[in-house]
Short mmCIF file of N, CA, C and O in Angstrom, two decimals:
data_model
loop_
_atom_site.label_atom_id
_atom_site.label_comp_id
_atom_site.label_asym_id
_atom_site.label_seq_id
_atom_site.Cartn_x
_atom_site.Cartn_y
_atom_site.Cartn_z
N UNK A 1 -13.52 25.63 -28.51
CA UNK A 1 -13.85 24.22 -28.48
C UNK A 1 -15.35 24.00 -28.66
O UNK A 1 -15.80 22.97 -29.16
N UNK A 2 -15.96 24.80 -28.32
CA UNK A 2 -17.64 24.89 -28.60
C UNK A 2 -17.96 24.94 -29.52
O UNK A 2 -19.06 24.45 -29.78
N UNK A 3 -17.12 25.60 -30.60
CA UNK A 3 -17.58 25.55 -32.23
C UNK A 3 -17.44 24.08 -32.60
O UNK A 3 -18.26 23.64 -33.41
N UNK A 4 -16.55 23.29 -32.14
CA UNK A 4 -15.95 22.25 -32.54
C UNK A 4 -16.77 20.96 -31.89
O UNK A 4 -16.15 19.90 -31.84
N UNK A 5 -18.28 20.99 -31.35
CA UNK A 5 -18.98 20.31 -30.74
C UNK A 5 -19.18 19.88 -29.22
O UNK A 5 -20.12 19.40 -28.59
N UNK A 6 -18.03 20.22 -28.94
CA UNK A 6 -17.74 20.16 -27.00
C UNK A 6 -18.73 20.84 -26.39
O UNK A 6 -19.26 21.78 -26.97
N UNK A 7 -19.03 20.53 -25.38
CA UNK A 7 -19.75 21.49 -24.75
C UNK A 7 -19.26 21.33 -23.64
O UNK A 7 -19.36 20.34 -22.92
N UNK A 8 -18.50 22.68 -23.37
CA UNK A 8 -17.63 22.93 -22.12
C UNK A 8 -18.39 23.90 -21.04
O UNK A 8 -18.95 24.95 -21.34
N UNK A 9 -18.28 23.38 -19.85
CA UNK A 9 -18.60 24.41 -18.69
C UNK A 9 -17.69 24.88 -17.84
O UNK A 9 -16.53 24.55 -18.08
N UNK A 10 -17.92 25.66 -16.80
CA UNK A 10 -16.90 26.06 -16.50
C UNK A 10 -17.70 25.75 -14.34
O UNK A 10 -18.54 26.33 -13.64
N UNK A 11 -17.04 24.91 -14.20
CA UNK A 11 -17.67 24.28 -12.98
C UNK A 11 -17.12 25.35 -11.47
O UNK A 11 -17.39 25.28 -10.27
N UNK A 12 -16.46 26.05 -12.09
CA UNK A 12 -15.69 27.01 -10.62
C UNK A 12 -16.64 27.24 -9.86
O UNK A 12 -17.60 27.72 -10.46
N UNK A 13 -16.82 27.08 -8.65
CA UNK A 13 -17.97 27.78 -7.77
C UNK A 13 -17.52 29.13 -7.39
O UNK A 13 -16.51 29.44 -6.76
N UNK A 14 -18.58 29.99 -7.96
CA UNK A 14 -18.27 31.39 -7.94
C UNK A 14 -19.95 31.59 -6.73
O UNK A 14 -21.01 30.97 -6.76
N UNK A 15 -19.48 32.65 -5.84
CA UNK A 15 -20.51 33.12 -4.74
C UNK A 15 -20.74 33.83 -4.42
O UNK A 15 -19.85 34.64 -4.64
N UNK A 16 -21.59 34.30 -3.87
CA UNK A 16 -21.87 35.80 -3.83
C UNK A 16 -21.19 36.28 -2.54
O UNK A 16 -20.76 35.55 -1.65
N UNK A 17 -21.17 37.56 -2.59
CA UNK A 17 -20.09 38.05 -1.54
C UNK A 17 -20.55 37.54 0.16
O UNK A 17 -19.93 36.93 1.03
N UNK A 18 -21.37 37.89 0.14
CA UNK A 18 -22.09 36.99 1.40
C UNK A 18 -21.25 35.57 1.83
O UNK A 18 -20.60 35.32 2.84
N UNK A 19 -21.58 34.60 0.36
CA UNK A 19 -21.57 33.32 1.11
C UNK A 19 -19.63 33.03 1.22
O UNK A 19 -18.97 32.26 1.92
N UNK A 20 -19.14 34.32 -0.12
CA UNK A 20 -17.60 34.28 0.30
C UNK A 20 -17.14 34.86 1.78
O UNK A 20 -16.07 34.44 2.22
N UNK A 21 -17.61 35.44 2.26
CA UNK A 21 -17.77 36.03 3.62
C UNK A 21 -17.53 34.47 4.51
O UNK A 21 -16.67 34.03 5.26
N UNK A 22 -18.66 34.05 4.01
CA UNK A 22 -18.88 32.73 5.54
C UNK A 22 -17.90 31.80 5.17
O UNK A 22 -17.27 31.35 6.13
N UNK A 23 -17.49 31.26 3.79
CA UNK A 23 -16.24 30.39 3.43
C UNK A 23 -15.20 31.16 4.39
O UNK A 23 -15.11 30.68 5.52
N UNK A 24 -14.44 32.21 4.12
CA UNK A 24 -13.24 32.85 4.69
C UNK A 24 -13.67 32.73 5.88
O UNK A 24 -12.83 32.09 6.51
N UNK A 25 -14.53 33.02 6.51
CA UNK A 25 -14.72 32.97 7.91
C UNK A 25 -15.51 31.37 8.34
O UNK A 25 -16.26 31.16 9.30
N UNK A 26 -15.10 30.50 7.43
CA UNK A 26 -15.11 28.97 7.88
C UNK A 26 -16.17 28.69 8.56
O UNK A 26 -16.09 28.27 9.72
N UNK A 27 -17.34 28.90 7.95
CA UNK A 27 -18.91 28.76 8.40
C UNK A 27 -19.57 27.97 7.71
O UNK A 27 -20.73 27.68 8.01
N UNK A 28 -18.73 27.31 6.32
CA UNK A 28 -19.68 26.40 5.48
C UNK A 28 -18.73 25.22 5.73
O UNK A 28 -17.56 25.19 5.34
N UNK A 29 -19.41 24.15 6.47
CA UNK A 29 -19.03 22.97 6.31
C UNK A 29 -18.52 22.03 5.38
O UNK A 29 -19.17 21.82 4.36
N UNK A 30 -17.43 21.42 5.58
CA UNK A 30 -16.72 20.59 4.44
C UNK A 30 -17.57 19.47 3.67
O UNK A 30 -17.44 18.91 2.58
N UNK A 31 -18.37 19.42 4.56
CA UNK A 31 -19.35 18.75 3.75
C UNK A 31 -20.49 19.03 2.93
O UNK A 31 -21.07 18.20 2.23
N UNK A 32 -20.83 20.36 3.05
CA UNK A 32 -21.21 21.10 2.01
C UNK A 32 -20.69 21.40 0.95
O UNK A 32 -21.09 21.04 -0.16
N UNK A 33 -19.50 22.28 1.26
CA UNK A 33 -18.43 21.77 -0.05
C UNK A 33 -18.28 20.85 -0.91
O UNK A 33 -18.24 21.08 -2.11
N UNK A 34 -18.16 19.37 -0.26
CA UNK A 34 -17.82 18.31 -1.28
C UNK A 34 -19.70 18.28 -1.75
O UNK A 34 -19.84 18.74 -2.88
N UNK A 35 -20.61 17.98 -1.31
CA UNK A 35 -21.50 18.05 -1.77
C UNK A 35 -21.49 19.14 -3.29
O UNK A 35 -21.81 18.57 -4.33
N UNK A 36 -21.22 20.23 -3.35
CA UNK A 36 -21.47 21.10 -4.39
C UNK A 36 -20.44 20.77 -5.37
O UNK A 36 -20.64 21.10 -6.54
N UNK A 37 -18.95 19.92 -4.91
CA UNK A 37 -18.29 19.71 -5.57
C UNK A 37 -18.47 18.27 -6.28
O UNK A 37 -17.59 17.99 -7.09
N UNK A 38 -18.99 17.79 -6.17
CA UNK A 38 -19.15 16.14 -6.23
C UNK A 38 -20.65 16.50 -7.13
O UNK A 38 -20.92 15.54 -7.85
N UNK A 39 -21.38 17.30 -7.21
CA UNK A 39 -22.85 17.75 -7.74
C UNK A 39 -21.94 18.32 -9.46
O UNK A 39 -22.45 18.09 -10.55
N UNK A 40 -20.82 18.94 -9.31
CA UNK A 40 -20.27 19.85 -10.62
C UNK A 40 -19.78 18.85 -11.26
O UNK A 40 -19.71 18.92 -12.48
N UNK A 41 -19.19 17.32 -10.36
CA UNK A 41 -18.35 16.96 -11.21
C UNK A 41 -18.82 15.65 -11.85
O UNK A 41 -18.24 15.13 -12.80
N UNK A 42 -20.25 15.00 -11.09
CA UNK A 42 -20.97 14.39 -11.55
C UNK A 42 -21.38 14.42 -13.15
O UNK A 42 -21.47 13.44 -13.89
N UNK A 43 -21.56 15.58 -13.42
CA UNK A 43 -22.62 16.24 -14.87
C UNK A 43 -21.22 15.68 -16.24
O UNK A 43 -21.38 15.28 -17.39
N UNK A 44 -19.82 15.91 -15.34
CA UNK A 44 -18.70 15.80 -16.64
C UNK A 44 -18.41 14.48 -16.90
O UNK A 44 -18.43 13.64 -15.99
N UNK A 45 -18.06 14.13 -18.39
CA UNK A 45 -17.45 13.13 -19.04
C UNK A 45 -15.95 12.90 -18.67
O UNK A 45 -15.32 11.93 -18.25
N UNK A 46 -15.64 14.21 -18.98
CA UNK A 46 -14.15 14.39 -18.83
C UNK A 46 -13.48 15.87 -17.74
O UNK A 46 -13.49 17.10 -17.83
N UNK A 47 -13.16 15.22 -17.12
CA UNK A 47 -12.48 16.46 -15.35
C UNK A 47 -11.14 17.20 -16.30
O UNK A 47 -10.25 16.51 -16.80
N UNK A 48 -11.20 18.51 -16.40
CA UNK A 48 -9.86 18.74 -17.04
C UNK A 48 -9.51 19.64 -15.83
O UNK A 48 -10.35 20.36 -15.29
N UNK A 49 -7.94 19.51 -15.34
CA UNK A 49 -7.98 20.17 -14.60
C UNK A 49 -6.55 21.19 -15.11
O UNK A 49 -5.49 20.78 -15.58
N UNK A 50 -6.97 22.74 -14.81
CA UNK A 50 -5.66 23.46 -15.10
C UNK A 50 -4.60 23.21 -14.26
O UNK A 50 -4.74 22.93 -13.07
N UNK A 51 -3.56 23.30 -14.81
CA UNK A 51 -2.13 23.43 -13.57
C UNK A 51 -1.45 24.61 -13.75
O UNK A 51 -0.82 24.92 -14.76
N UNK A 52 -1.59 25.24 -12.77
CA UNK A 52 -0.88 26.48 -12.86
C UNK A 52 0.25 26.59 -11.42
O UNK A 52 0.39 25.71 -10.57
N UNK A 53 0.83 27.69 -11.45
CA UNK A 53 1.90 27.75 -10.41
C UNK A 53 1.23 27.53 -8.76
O UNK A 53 1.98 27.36 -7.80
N UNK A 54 -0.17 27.58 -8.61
CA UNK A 54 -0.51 27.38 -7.37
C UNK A 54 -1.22 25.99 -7.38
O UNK A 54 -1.26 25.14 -6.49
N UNK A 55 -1.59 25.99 -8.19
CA UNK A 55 -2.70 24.39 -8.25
C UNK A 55 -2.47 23.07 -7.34
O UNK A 55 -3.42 22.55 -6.76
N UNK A 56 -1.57 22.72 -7.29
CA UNK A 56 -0.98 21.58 -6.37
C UNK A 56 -0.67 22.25 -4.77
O UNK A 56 0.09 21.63 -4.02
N UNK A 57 -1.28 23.46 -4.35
CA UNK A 57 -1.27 23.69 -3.05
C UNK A 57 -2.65 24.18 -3.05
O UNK A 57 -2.97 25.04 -2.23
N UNK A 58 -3.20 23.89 -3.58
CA UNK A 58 -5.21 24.61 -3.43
C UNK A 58 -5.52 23.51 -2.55
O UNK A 58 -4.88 22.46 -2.64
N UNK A 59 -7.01 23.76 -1.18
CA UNK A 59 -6.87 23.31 -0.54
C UNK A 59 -7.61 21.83 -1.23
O UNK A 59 -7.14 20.70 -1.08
N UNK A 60 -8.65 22.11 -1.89
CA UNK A 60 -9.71 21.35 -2.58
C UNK A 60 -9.39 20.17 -3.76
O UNK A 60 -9.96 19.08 -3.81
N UNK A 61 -8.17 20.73 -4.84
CA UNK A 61 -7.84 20.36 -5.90
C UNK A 61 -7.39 18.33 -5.56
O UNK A 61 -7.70 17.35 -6.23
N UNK A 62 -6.74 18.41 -4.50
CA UNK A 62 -6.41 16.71 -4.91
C UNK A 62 -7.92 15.68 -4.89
O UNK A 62 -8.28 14.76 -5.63
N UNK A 63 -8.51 16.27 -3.80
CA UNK A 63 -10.13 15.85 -3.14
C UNK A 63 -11.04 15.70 -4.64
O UNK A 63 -11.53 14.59 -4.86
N UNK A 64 -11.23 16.73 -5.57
CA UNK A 64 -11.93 16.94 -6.34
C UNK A 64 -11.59 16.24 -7.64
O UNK A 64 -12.47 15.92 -8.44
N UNK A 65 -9.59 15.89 -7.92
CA UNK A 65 -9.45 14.89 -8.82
C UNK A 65 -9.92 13.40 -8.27
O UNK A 65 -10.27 12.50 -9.03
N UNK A 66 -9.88 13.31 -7.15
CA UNK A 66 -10.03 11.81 -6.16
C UNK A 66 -11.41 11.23 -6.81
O UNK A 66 -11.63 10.22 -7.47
N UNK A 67 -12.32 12.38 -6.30
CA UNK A 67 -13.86 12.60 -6.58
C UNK A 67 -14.38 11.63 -8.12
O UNK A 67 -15.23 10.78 -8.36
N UNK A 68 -13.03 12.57 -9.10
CA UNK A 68 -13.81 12.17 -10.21
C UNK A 68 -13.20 11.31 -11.03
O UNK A 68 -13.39 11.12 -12.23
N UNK A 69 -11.97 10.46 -9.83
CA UNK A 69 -11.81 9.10 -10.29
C UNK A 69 -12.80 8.08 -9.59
O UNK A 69 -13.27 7.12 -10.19
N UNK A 70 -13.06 8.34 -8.39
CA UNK A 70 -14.13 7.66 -8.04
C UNK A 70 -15.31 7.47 -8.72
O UNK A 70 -15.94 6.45 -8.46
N UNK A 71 -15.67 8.09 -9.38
CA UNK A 71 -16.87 8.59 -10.81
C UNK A 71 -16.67 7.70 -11.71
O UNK A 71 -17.42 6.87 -12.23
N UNK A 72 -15.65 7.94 -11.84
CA UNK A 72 -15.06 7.08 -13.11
C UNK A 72 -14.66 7.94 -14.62
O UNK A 72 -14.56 7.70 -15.83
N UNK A 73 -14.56 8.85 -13.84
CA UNK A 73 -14.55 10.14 -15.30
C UNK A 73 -13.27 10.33 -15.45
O UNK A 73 -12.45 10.16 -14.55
N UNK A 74 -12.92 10.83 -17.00
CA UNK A 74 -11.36 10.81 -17.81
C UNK A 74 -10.69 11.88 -16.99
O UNK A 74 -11.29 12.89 -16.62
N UNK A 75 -9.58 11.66 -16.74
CA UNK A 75 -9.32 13.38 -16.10
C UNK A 75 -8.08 13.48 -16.82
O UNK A 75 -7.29 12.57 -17.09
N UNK A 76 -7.98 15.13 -17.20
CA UNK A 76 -6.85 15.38 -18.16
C UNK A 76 -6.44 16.73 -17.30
O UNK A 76 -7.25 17.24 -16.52
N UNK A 77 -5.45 17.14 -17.46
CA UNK A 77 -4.26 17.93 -16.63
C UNK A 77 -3.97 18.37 -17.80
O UNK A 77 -3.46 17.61 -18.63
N UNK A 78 -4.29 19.87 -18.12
CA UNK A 78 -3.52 20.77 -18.81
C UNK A 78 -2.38 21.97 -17.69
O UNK A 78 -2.56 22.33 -16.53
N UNK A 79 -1.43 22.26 -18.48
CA UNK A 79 -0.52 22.98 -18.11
C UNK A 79 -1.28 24.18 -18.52
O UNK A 79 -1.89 24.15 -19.59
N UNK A 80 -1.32 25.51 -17.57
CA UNK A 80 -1.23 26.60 -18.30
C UNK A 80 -0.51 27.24 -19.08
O UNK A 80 0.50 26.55 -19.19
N UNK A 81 -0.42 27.89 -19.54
CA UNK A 81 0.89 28.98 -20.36
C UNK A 81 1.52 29.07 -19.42
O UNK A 81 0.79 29.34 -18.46
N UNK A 82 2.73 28.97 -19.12
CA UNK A 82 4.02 28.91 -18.34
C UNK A 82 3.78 28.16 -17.39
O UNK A 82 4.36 28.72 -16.46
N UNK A 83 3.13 26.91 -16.83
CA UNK A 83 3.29 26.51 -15.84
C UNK A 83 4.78 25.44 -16.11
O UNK A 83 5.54 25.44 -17.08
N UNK A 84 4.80 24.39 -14.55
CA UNK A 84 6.09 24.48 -14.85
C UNK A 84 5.48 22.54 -14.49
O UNK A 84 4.27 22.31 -14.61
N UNK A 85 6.28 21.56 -14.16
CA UNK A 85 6.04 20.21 -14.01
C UNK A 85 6.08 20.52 -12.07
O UNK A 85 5.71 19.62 -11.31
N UNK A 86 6.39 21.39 -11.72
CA UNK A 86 6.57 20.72 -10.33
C UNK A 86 4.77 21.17 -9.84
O UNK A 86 4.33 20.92 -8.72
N UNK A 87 4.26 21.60 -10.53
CA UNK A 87 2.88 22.30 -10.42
C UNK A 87 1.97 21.41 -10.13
O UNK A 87 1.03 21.79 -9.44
N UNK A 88 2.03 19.93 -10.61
CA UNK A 88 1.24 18.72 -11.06
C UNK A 88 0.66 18.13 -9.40
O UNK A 88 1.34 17.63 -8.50
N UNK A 89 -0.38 18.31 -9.42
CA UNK A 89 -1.01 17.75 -7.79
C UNK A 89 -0.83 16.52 -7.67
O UNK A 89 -1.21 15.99 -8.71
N UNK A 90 -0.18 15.21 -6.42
CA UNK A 90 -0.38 14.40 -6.48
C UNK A 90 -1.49 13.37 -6.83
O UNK A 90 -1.31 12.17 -7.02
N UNK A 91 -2.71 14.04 -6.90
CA UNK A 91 -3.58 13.44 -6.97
C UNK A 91 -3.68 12.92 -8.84
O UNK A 91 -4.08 11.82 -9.23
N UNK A 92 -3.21 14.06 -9.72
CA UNK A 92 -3.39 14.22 -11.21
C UNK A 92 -2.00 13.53 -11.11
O UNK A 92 -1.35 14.07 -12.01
N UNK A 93 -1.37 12.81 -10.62
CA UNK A 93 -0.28 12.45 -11.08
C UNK A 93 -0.52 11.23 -11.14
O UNK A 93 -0.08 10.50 -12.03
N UNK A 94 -1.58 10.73 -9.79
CA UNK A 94 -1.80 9.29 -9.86
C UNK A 94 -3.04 8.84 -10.84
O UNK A 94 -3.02 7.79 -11.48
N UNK A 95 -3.85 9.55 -10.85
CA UNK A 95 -5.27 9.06 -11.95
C UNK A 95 -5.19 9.49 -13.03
O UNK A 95 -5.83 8.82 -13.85
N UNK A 96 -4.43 10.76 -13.63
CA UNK A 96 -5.14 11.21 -15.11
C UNK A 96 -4.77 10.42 -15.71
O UNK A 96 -4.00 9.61 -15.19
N UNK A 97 -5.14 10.31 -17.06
CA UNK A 97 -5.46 9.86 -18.39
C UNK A 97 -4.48 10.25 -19.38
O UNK A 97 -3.88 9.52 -20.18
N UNK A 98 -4.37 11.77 -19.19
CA UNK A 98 -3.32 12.36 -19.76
C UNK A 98 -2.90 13.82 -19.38
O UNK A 98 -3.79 14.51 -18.89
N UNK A 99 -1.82 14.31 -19.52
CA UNK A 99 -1.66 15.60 -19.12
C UNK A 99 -0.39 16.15 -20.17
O UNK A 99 0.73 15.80 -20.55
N UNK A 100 -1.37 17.22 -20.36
CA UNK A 100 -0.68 18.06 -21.88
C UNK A 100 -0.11 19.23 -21.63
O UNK A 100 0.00 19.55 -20.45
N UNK A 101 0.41 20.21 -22.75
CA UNK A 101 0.79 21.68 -22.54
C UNK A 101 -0.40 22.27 -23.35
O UNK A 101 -1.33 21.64 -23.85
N UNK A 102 -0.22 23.44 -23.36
CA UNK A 102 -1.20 24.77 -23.63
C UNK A 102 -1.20 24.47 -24.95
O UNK A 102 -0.28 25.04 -25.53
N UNK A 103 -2.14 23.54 -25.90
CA UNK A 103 -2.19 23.62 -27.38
C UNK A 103 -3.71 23.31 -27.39
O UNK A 103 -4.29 22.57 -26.60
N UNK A 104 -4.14 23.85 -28.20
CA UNK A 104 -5.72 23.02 -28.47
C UNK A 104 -5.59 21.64 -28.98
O UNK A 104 -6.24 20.70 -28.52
N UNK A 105 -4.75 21.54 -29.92
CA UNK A 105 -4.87 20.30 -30.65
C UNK A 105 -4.49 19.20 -29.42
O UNK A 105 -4.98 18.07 -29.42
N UNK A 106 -3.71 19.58 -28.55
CA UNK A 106 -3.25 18.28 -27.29
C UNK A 106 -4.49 18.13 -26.85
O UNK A 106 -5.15 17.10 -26.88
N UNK A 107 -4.89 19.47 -26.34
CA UNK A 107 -6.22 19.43 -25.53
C UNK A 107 -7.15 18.54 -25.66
O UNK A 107 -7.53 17.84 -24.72
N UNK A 108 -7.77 18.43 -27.30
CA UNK A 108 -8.97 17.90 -27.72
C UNK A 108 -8.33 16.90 -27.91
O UNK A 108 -9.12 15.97 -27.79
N UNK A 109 -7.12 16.46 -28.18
CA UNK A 109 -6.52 15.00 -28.14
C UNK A 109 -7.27 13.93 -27.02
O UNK A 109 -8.03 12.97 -27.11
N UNK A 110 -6.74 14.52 -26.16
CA UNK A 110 -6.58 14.36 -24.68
C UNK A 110 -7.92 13.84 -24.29
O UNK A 110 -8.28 12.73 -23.91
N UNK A 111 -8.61 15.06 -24.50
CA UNK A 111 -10.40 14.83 -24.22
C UNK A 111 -11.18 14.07 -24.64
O UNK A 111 -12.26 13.81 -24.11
N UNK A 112 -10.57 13.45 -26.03
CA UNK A 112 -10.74 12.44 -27.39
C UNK A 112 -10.56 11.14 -26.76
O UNK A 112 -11.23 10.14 -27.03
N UNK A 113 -9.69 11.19 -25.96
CA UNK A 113 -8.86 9.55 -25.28
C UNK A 113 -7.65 9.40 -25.29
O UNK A 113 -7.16 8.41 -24.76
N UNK A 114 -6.77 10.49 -25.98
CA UNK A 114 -5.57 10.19 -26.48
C UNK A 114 -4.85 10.42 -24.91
O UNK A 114 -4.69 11.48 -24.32
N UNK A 115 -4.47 8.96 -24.45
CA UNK A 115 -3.56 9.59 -23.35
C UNK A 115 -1.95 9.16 -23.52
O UNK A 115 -1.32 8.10 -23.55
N UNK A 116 -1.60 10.89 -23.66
CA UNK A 116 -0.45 11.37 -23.51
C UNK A 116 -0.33 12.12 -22.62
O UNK A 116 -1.20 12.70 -21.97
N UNK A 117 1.10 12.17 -22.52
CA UNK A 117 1.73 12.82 -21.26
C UNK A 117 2.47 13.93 -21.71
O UNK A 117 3.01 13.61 -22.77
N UNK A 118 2.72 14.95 -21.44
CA UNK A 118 3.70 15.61 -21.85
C UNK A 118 4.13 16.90 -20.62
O UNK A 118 3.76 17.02 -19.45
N UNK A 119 4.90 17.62 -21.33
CA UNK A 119 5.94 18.19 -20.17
C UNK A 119 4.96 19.60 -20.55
O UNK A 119 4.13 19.77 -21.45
N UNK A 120 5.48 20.57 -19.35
CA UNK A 120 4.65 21.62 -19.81
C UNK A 120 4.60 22.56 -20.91
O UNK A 120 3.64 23.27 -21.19
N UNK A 121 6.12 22.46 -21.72
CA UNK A 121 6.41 22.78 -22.76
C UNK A 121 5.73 22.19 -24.51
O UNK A 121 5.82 22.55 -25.68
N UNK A 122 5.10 21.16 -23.77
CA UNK A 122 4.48 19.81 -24.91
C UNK A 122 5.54 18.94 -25.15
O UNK A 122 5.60 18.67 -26.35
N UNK A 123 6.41 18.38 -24.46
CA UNK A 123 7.26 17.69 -25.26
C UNK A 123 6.50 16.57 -24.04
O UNK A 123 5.83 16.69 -23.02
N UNK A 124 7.24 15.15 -25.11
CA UNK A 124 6.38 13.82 -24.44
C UNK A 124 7.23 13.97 -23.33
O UNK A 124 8.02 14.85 -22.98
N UNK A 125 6.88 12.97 -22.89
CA UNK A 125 7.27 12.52 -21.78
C UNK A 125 6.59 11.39 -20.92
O UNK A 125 5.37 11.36 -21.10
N UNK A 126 7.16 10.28 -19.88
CA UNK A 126 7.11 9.20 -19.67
C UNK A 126 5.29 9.56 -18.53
O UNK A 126 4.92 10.55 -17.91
N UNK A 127 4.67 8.26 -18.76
CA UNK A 127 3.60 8.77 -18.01
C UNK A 127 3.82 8.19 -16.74
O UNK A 127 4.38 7.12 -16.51
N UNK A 128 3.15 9.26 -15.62
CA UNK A 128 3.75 9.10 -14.02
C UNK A 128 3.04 7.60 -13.23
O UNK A 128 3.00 7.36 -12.02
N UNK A 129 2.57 6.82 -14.28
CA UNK A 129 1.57 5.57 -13.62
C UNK A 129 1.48 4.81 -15.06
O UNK A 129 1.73 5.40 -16.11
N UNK A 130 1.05 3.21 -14.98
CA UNK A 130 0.36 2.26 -16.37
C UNK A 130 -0.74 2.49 -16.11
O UNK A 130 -1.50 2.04 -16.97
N UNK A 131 -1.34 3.10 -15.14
CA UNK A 131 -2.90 3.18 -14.94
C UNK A 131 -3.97 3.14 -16.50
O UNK A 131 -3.59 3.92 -17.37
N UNK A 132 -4.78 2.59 -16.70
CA UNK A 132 -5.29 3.36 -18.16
C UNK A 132 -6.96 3.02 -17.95
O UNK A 132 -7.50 2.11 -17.32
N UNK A 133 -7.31 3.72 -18.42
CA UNK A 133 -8.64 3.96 -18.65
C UNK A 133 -9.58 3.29 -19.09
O UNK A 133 -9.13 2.20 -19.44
N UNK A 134 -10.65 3.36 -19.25
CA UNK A 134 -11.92 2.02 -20.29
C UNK A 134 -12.73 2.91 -20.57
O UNK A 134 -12.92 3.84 -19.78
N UNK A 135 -13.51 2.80 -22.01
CA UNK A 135 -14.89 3.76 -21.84
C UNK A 135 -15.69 2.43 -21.64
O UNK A 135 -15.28 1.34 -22.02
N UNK A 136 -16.98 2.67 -20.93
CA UNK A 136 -18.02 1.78 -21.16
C UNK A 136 -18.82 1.81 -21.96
O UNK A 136 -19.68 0.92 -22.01
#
């Protein structure tokens, strides 16, 4: 997608073993957290979020789509390669824009404005809200 003018990041907070130490052992405050998370998601146009077989039980994931409807930013829900529909976090069910299967062409659809819905296979399907979007 980078050849193609996007400029994609990859916002995961990755840490050094140390500060993964004090997360597992529940030493960094939730409000630090959203701080670093609310700092990643600020910078994006568009929140894409993967869905995979665990995604809708991560502890962070509904908080962080919430985040970046509060923002006001597009959020799009891709399926991974085999994920399945029951995967879909309540949160991406109520705000996205659109949520696709594993194709580039949906992808950049998607990211484009095109909101569609589709199943994780790509086939359409009805969207879970009329909610819709505005650019300013």
């Amino acid at each position: 997608m980078s050849g193609k003018g996007y400029d994609v990041r990859n916002s995961s907070v990755r840490m050094k073993p140390e500060n993964q130490r004090r997360m597992d052992e529940k030493r960094v405050s939730e409000e630090a957290i959203q701080r670093i998370l609310r700092i990643k998601i600020t910078w994006a146009s568009t929140v894409v979020v993967l869905i995979g077989k665990d995604t809708h039980s991560r502890p962070w994931v509904n908080w962080e789509i919430d985040q970046a409807n509060a923002q006001g930013k597009r959020i799009v829900g891709v399926f991974a390669r085999g994920g399945t529909e029951a995967d879909i976090p309540p949160s991406l069910e109520k705000y996205s824009s659109a949520i696709v299967g594993w194709n580039t062409n949906s992808i950049m659809a998607a990211i484009d404005g095109n909101n569609e819905f589709q199943t994780s296979d790509g086939t359409p399907r009805v969207p879970p809200t009329t909610a819709t979007s505005y650019a300013c």
